[in-house]
DNA sequence: TAGGCCATCTGGTCCT
DNA sequence: AGGACCAGATGGCCTA
């Protein structure tokens, strides 16, 4: 494993003496207020008296539990890294999402190239989502203005129908999904079977609402990711 | 050296 | 019964 600033290699291995040894043995007084020798069994809710475990069995059980927990946290970190990978480009942009100042976010650009902390990643992601939301609002507004300016009446042009949701992959970039993609996203998995949305009337008051999934569960804009890796340029 | 961040251990709780 | 999830405790590493 490569050494990264702020990163530590935790490949200690399953047979590390430190890990095999119960904490209550390793550190006197550590392990929390409820630490005791029957901790592995005492919390199990059962009407039957718990089977007595030998020291070896307790250690084996504890080893399994620790391993699972370690795996769980590692999976969480993998997901966090994936999120970090998406968010890092924005964190270094003085005008990007990271520009929204927050105590958990580094001031300005992170010049050291250190990776984002977990909390910073989450805060940044939240801000990014909010930014996307406001972008969508703005897009709706602009679409409304354009339609009025063109004097369009009647039904919505095919290009913008059936959930064809314009989305941004970068500043000034407006993409429209293909009809196939539009049909694919037209069926929200959360919508009840047979539920149909009413056809849109161009310029109607229900248009903006109809561009958002109306299933009442997700209420999320139908965004089609042509290329999920596409990002705003730095 | 203090503080931030992190991995790991651990016991408790909930769910299947 | 076992697994997932959570939160507290602990100690190590790194940076200002």
mmCIF file with all atom_site columns, N, CA and C (backbone and C1' of nucleotides) in Angstrom, chain C:
data_model
loop_
_atom_site.group_PDB
_atom_site.id
_atom_site.type_symbol
_atom_site.label_atom_id
_atom_site.label_alt_id
_atom_site.label_comp_id
_atom_site.label_asym_id
_atom_site.label_entity_id
_atom_site.label_seq_id
_atom_site.pdbx_PDB_ins_code
_atom_site.Cartn_x
_atom_site.Cartn_y
_atom_site.Cartn_z
_atom_site.occupancy
_atom_site.B_iso_or_equiv
_atom_site.pdbx_formal_charge
_atom_site.auth_seq_id
_atom_site.auth_comp_id
_atom_site.auth_asym_id
_atom_site.auth_atom_id
_atom_site.pdbx_PDB_model_num
ATOM 1   P P     . DA C 1 1  ? -29.036 -18.936 20.998 1.00 0.00 ? 1  DA C P     1
ATOM 2   O "O5'" . DA C 1 1  ? -28.373 -18.727 19.545 1.00 0.00 ? 1  DA C "O5'" 1
ATOM 3   C "C5'" . DA C 1 1  ? -28.519 -19.760 18.566 1.00 0.00 ? 1  DA C "C5'" 1
ATOM 4   C "C4'" . DA C 1 1  ? -28.003 -19.240 17.250 1.00 0.00 ? 1  DA C "C4'" 1
ATOM 5   C "C3'" . DA C 1 1  ? -26.668 -18.496 17.343 1.00 0.00 ? 1  DA C "C3'" 1
ATOM 6   O "O3'" . DA C 1 1  ? -25.881 -18.843 16.207 1.00 0.00 ? 1  DA C "O3'" 1
ATOM 7   C "C1'" . DA C 1 1  ? -28.335 -17.032 16.481 1.00 0.00 ? 1  DA C "C1'" 1
ATOM 8   P P     . DG C 1 2  ? -24.413 -18.444 16.234 1.00 0.00 ? 2  DG C P     1
ATOM 9   O "O5'" . DG C 1 2  ? -24.404 -17.329 15.092 1.00 0.00 ? 2  DG C "O5'" 1
ATOM 10  C "C5'" . DG C 1 2  ? -25.078 -17.593 13.876 1.00 0.00 ? 2  DG C "C5'" 1
ATOM 11  C "C4'" . DG C 1 2  ? -25.263 -16.309 13.085 1.00 0.00 ? 2  DG C "C4'" 1
ATOM 12  C "C3'" . DG C 1 2  ? -24.027 -15.395 13.051 1.00 0.00 ? 2  DG C "C3'" 1
ATOM 13  O "O3'" . DG C 1 2  ? -23.804 -14.979 11.727 1.00 0.00 ? 2  DG C "O3'" 1
ATOM 14  C "C1'" . DG C 1 2  ? -25.914 -14.185 13.742 1.00 0.00 ? 2  DG C "C1'" 1
ATOM 15  P P     . DG C 1 3  ? -22.453 -14.370 11.316 1.00 0.00 ? 3  DG C P     1
ATOM 16  O "O5'" . DG C 1 3  ? -22.905 -13.013 10.613 1.00 0.00 ? 3  DG C "O5'" 1
ATOM 17  C "C5'" . DG C 1 3  ? -23.975 -13.056 9.681  1.00 0.00 ? 3  DG C "C5'" 1
ATOM 18  C "C4'" . DG C 1 3  ? -24.598 -11.676 9.549  1.00 0.00 ? 3  DG C "C4'" 1
ATOM 19  C "C3'" . DG C 1 3  ? -23.582 -10.540 9.408  1.00 0.00 ? 3  DG C "C3'" 1
ATOM 20  O "O3'" . DG C 1 3  ? -23.916 -9.748  8.291  1.00 0.00 ? 3  DG C "O3'" 1
ATOM 21  C "C1'" . DG C 1 3  ? -25.149 -10.063 11.137 1.00 0.00 ? 3  DG C "C1'" 1
ATOM 22  P P     . DA C 1 4  ? -23.002 -8.581  7.857  1.00 0.00 ? 4  DA C P     1
ATOM 23  O "O5'" . DA C 1 4  ? -23.861 -7.296  8.291  1.00 0.00 ? 4  DA C "O5'" 1
ATOM 24  C "C5'" . DA C 1 4  ? -25.225 -7.219  7.890  1.00 0.00 ? 4  DA C "C5'" 1
ATOM 25  C "C4'" . DA C 1 4  ? -25.830 -5.927  8.386  1.00 0.00 ? 4  DA C "C4'" 1
ATOM 26  C "C3'" . DA C 1 4  ? -24.937 -4.699  8.239  1.00 0.00 ? 4  DA C "C3'" 1
ATOM 27  O "O3'" . DA C 1 4  ? -25.707 -3.604  7.789  1.00 0.00 ? 4  DA C "O3'" 1
ATOM 28  C "C1'" . DA C 1 4  ? -25.510 -5.008  10.521 1.00 0.00 ? 4  DA C "C1'" 1
ATOM 29  P P     . DC C 1 5  ? -25.004 -2.260  7.360  1.00 0.00 ? 5  DC C P     1
ATOM 30  O "O5'" . DC C 1 5  ? -25.194 -1.352  8.662  1.00 0.00 ? 5  DC C "O5'" 1
ATOM 31  C "C5'" . DC C 1 5  ? -26.496 -1.205  9.197  1.00 0.00 ? 5  DC C "C5'" 1
ATOM 32  C "C4'" . DC C 1 5  ? -26.422 -0.525  10.559 1.00 0.00 ? 5  DC C "C4'" 1
ATOM 33  C "C3'" . DC C 1 5  ? -25.467 0.664   10.616 1.00 0.00 ? 5  DC C "C3'" 1
ATOM 34  O "O3'" . DC C 1 5  ? -26.197 1.834   10.907 1.00 0.00 ? 5  DC C "O3'" 1
ATOM 35  C "C1'" . DC C 1 5  ? -25.230 -0.766  12.517 1.00 0.00 ? 5  DC C "C1'" 1
ATOM 36  P P     . DC C 1 6  ? -25.497 3.235   10.847 1.00 0.00 ? 6  DC C P     1
ATOM 37  O "O5'" . DC C 1 6  ? -25.218 3.526   12.388 1.00 0.00 ? 6  DC C "O5'" 1
ATOM 38  C "C5'" . DC C 1 6  ? -26.276 3.328   13.332 1.00 0.00 ? 6  DC C "C5'" 1
ATOM 39  C "C4'" . DC C 1 6  ? -25.725 3.426   14.741 1.00 0.00 ? 6  DC C "C4'" 1
ATOM 40  C "C3'" . DC C 1 6  ? -24.727 4.563   14.939 1.00 0.00 ? 6  DC C "C3'" 1
ATOM 41  O "O3'" . DC C 1 6  ? -25.259 5.500   15.855 1.00 0.00 ? 6  DC C "O3'" 1
ATOM 42  C "C1'" . DC C 1 6  ? -23.968 2.523   15.936 1.00 0.00 ? 6  DC C "C1'" 1
ATOM 43  P P     . DA C 1 7  ? -24.657 6.928   15.948 1.00 0.00 ? 7  DA C P     1
ATOM 44  O "O5'" . DA C 1 7  ? -23.869 6.865   17.335 1.00 0.00 ? 7  DA C "O5'" 1
ATOM 45  C "C5'" . DA C 1 7  ? -24.541 6.346   18.475 1.00 0.00 ? 7  DA C "C5'" 1
ATOM 46  C "C4'" . DA C 1 7  ? -23.541 6.066   19.584 1.00 0.00 ? 7  DA C "C4'" 1
ATOM 47  C "C3'" . DA C 1 7  ? -22.512 7.172   19.794 1.00 0.00 ? 7  DA C "C3'" 1
ATOM 48  O "O3'" . DA C 1 7  ? -22.305 7.351   21.198 1.00 0.00 ? 7  DA C "O3'" 1
ATOM 49  C "C1'" . DA C 1 7  ? -21.416 5.129   19.375 1.00 0.00 ? 7  DA C "C1'" 1
ATOM 50  P P     . DG C 1 8  ? -21.600 8.643   21.721 1.00 0.00 ? 8  DG C P     1
ATOM 51  O "O5'" . DG C 1 8  ? -20.498 8.050   22.703 1.00 0.00 ? 8  DG C "O5'" 1
ATOM 52  C "C5'" . DG C 1 8  ? -20.887 7.043   23.640 1.00 0.00 ? 8  DG C "C5'" 1
ATOM 53  C "C4'" . DG C 1 8  ? -19.662 6.309   24.143 1.00 0.00 ? 8  DG C "C4'" 1
ATOM 54  C "C3'" . DG C 1 8  ? -18.469 7.208   24.456 1.00 0.00 ? 8  DG C "C3'" 1
ATOM 55  O "O3'" . DG C 1 8  ? -17.936 6.852   25.731 1.00 0.00 ? 8  DG C "O3'" 1
ATOM 56  C "C1'" . DG C 1 8  ? -17.828 5.493   22.937 1.00 0.00 ? 8  DG C "C1'" 1
ATOM 57  P P     . DA C 1 9  ? -16.747 7.668   26.314 1.00 0.00 ? 9  DA C P     1
ATOM 58  O "O5'" . DA C 1 9  ? -15.497 6.709   26.026 1.00 0.00 ? 9  DA C "O5'" 1
ATOM 59  C "C5'" . DA C 1 9  ? -15.598 5.342   26.380 1.00 0.00 ? 9  DA C "C5'" 1
ATOM 60  C "C4'" . DA C 1 9  ? -14.295 4.636   26.050 1.00 0.00 ? 9  DA C "C4'" 1
ATOM 61  C "C3'" . DA C 1 9  ? -13.039 5.459   26.331 1.00 0.00 ? 9  DA C "C3'" 1
ATOM 62  O "O3'" . DA C 1 9  ? -12.100 4.655   27.036 1.00 0.00 ? 9  DA C "O3'" 1
ATOM 63  C "C1'" . DA C 1 9  ? -13.064 4.728   24.065 1.00 0.00 ? 9  DA C "C1'" 1
ATOM 64  P P     . DT C 1 10 ? -10.806 5.325   27.619 1.00 0.00 ? 10 DT C P     1
ATOM 65  O "O5'" . DT C 1 10 ? -9.721  4.936   26.529 1.00 0.00 ? 10 DT C "O5'" 1
ATOM 66  C "C5'" . DT C 1 10 ? -9.648  3.586   26.072 1.00 0.00 ? 10 DT C "C5'" 1
ATOM 67  C "C4'" . DT C 1 10 ? -8.691  3.486   24.906 1.00 0.00 ? 10 DT C "C4'" 1
ATOM 68  C "C3'" . DT C 1 10 ? -7.438  4.365   25.029 1.00 0.00 ? 10 DT C "C3'" 1
ATOM 69  O "O3'" . DT C 1 10 ? -6.306  3.542   25.105 1.00 0.00 ? 10 DT C "O3'" 1
ATOM 70  C "C1'" . DT C 1 10 ? -8.396  4.466   22.852 1.00 0.00 ? 10 DT C "C1'" 1
ATOM 71  P P     . DG C 1 11 ? -4.955  4.139   25.621 1.00 0.00 ? 11 DG C P     1
ATOM 72  O "O5'" . DG C 1 11 ? -4.075  4.149   24.291 1.00 0.00 ? 11 DG C "O5'" 1
ATOM 73  C "C5'" . DG C 1 11 ? -4.047  3.002   23.463 1.00 0.00 ? 11 DG C "C5'" 1
ATOM 74  C "C4'" . DG C 1 11 ? -3.589  3.359   22.061 1.00 0.00 ? 11 DG C "C4'" 1
ATOM 75  C "C3'" . DG C 1 11 ? -2.340  4.254   22.005 1.00 0.00 ? 11 DG C "C3'" 1
ATOM 76  O "O3'" . DG C 1 11 ? -1.456  3.745   21.030 1.00 0.00 ? 11 DG C "O3'" 1
ATOM 77  C "C1'" . DG C 1 11 ? -4.082  5.211   20.736 1.00 0.00 ? 11 DG C "C1'" 1
ATOM 78  P P     . DG C 1 12 ? 0.021   4.215   20.942 1.00 0.00 ? 12 DG C P     1
ATOM 79  O "O5'" . DG C 1 12 ? 0.185   4.539   19.393 1.00 0.00 ? 12 DG C "O5'" 1
ATOM 80  C "C5'" . DG C 1 12 ? -0.317  3.614   18.440 1.00 0.00 ? 12 DG C "C5'" 1
ATOM 81  C "C4'" . DG C 1 12 ? -0.415  4.279   17.075 1.00 0.00 ? 12 DG C "C4'" 1
ATOM 82  C "C3'" . DG C 1 12 ? 0.760   5.193   16.737 1.00 0.00 ? 12 DG C "C3'" 1
ATOM 83  O "O3'" . DG C 1 12 ? 1.190   4.948   15.410 1.00 0.00 ? 12 DG C "O3'" 1
ATOM 84  C "C1'" . DG C 1 12 ? -1.281  6.400   16.578 1.00 0.00 ? 12 DG C "C1'" 1
ATOM 85  P P     . DC C 1 13 ? 2.549   5.512   14.915 1.00 0.00 ? 13 DC C P     1
ATOM 86  O "O5'" . DC C 1 13 ? 2.103   6.648   13.888 1.00 0.00 ? 13 DC C "O5'" 1
ATOM 87  C "C5'" . DC C 1 13 ? 1.173   6.311   12.860 1.00 0.00 ? 13 DC C "C5'" 1
ATOM 88  C "C4'" . DC C 1 13 ? 0.711   7.582   12.168 1.00 0.00 ? 13 DC C "C4'" 1
ATOM 89  C "C3'" . DC C 1 13 ? 1.833   8.569   11.852 1.00 0.00 ? 13 DC C "C3'" 1
ATOM 90  O "O3'" . DC C 1 13 ? 1.766   8.922   10.479 1.00 0.00 ? 13 DC C "O3'" 1
ATOM 91  C "C1'" . DC C 1 13 ? 0.036   9.644   12.986 1.00 0.00 ? 13 DC C "C1'" 1
ATOM 92  P P     . DC C 1 14 ? 2.937   9.749   9.816  1.00 0.00 ? 14 DC C P     1
ATOM 93  O "O5'" . DC C 1 14 ? 2.285   11.195  9.708  1.00 0.00 ? 14 DC C "O5'" 1
ATOM 94  C "C5'" . DC C 1 14 ? 0.988   11.315  9.134  1.00 0.00 ? 14 DC C "C5'" 1
ATOM 95  C "C4'" . DC C 1 14 ? 0.475   12.736  9.319  1.00 0.00 ? 14 DC C "C4'" 1
ATOM 96  C "C3'" . DC C 1 14 ? 1.525   13.827  9.066  1.00 0.00 ? 14 DC C "C3'" 1
ATOM 97  O "O3'" . DC C 1 14 ? 1.030   14.728  8.100  1.00 0.00 ? 14 DC C "O3'" 1
ATOM 98  C "C1'" . DC C 1 14 ? 0.406   14.174  11.148 1.00 0.00 ? 14 DC C "C1'" 1
ATOM 99  P P     . DT C 1 15 ? 2.012   15.780  7.417  1.00 0.00 ? 15 DT C P     1
ATOM 100 O "O5'" . DT C 1 15 ? 1.428   17.156  7.975  1.00 0.00 ? 15 DT C "O5'" 1
ATOM 101 C "C5'" . DT C 1 15 ? 0.010   17.364  7.960  1.00 0.00 ? 15 DT C "C5'" 1
ATOM 102 C "C4'" . DT C 1 15 ? -0.343  18.566  8.828  1.00 0.00 ? 15 DT C "C4'" 1
ATOM 103 C "C3'" . DT C 1 15 ? 0.569   19.774  8.651  1.00 0.00 ? 15 DT C "C3'" 1
ATOM 104 O "O3'" . DT C 1 15 ? -0.225  20.936  8.510  1.00 0.00 ? 15 DT C "O3'" 1
ATOM 105 C "C1'" . DT C 1 15 ? 0.410   19.193  10.937 1.00 0.00 ? 15 DT C "C1'" 1
ATOM 106 P P     . DA C 1 16 ? 0.411   22.274  7.923  1.00 0.00 ? 16 DA C P     1
ATOM 107 O "O5'" . DA C 1 16 ? 0.100   23.321  9.079  1.00 0.00 ? 16 DA C "O5'" 1
ATOM 108 C "C5'" . DA C 1 16 ? -1.223  23.372  9.630  1.00 0.00 ? 16 DA C "C5'" 1
ATOM 109 C "C4'" . DA C 1 16 ? -1.197  24.099  10.959 1.00 0.00 ? 16 DA C "C4'" 1
ATOM 110 C "C3'" . DA C 1 16 ? -0.401  25.408  10.964 1.00 0.00 ? 16 DA C "C3'" 1
ATOM 111 O "O3'" . DA C 1 16 ? -1.088  26.387  11.740 1.00 0.00 ? 16 DA C "O3'" 1
ATOM 112 C "C1'" . DA C 1 16 ? 0.490   23.931  12.576 1.00 0.00 ? 16 DA C "C1'" 1
#
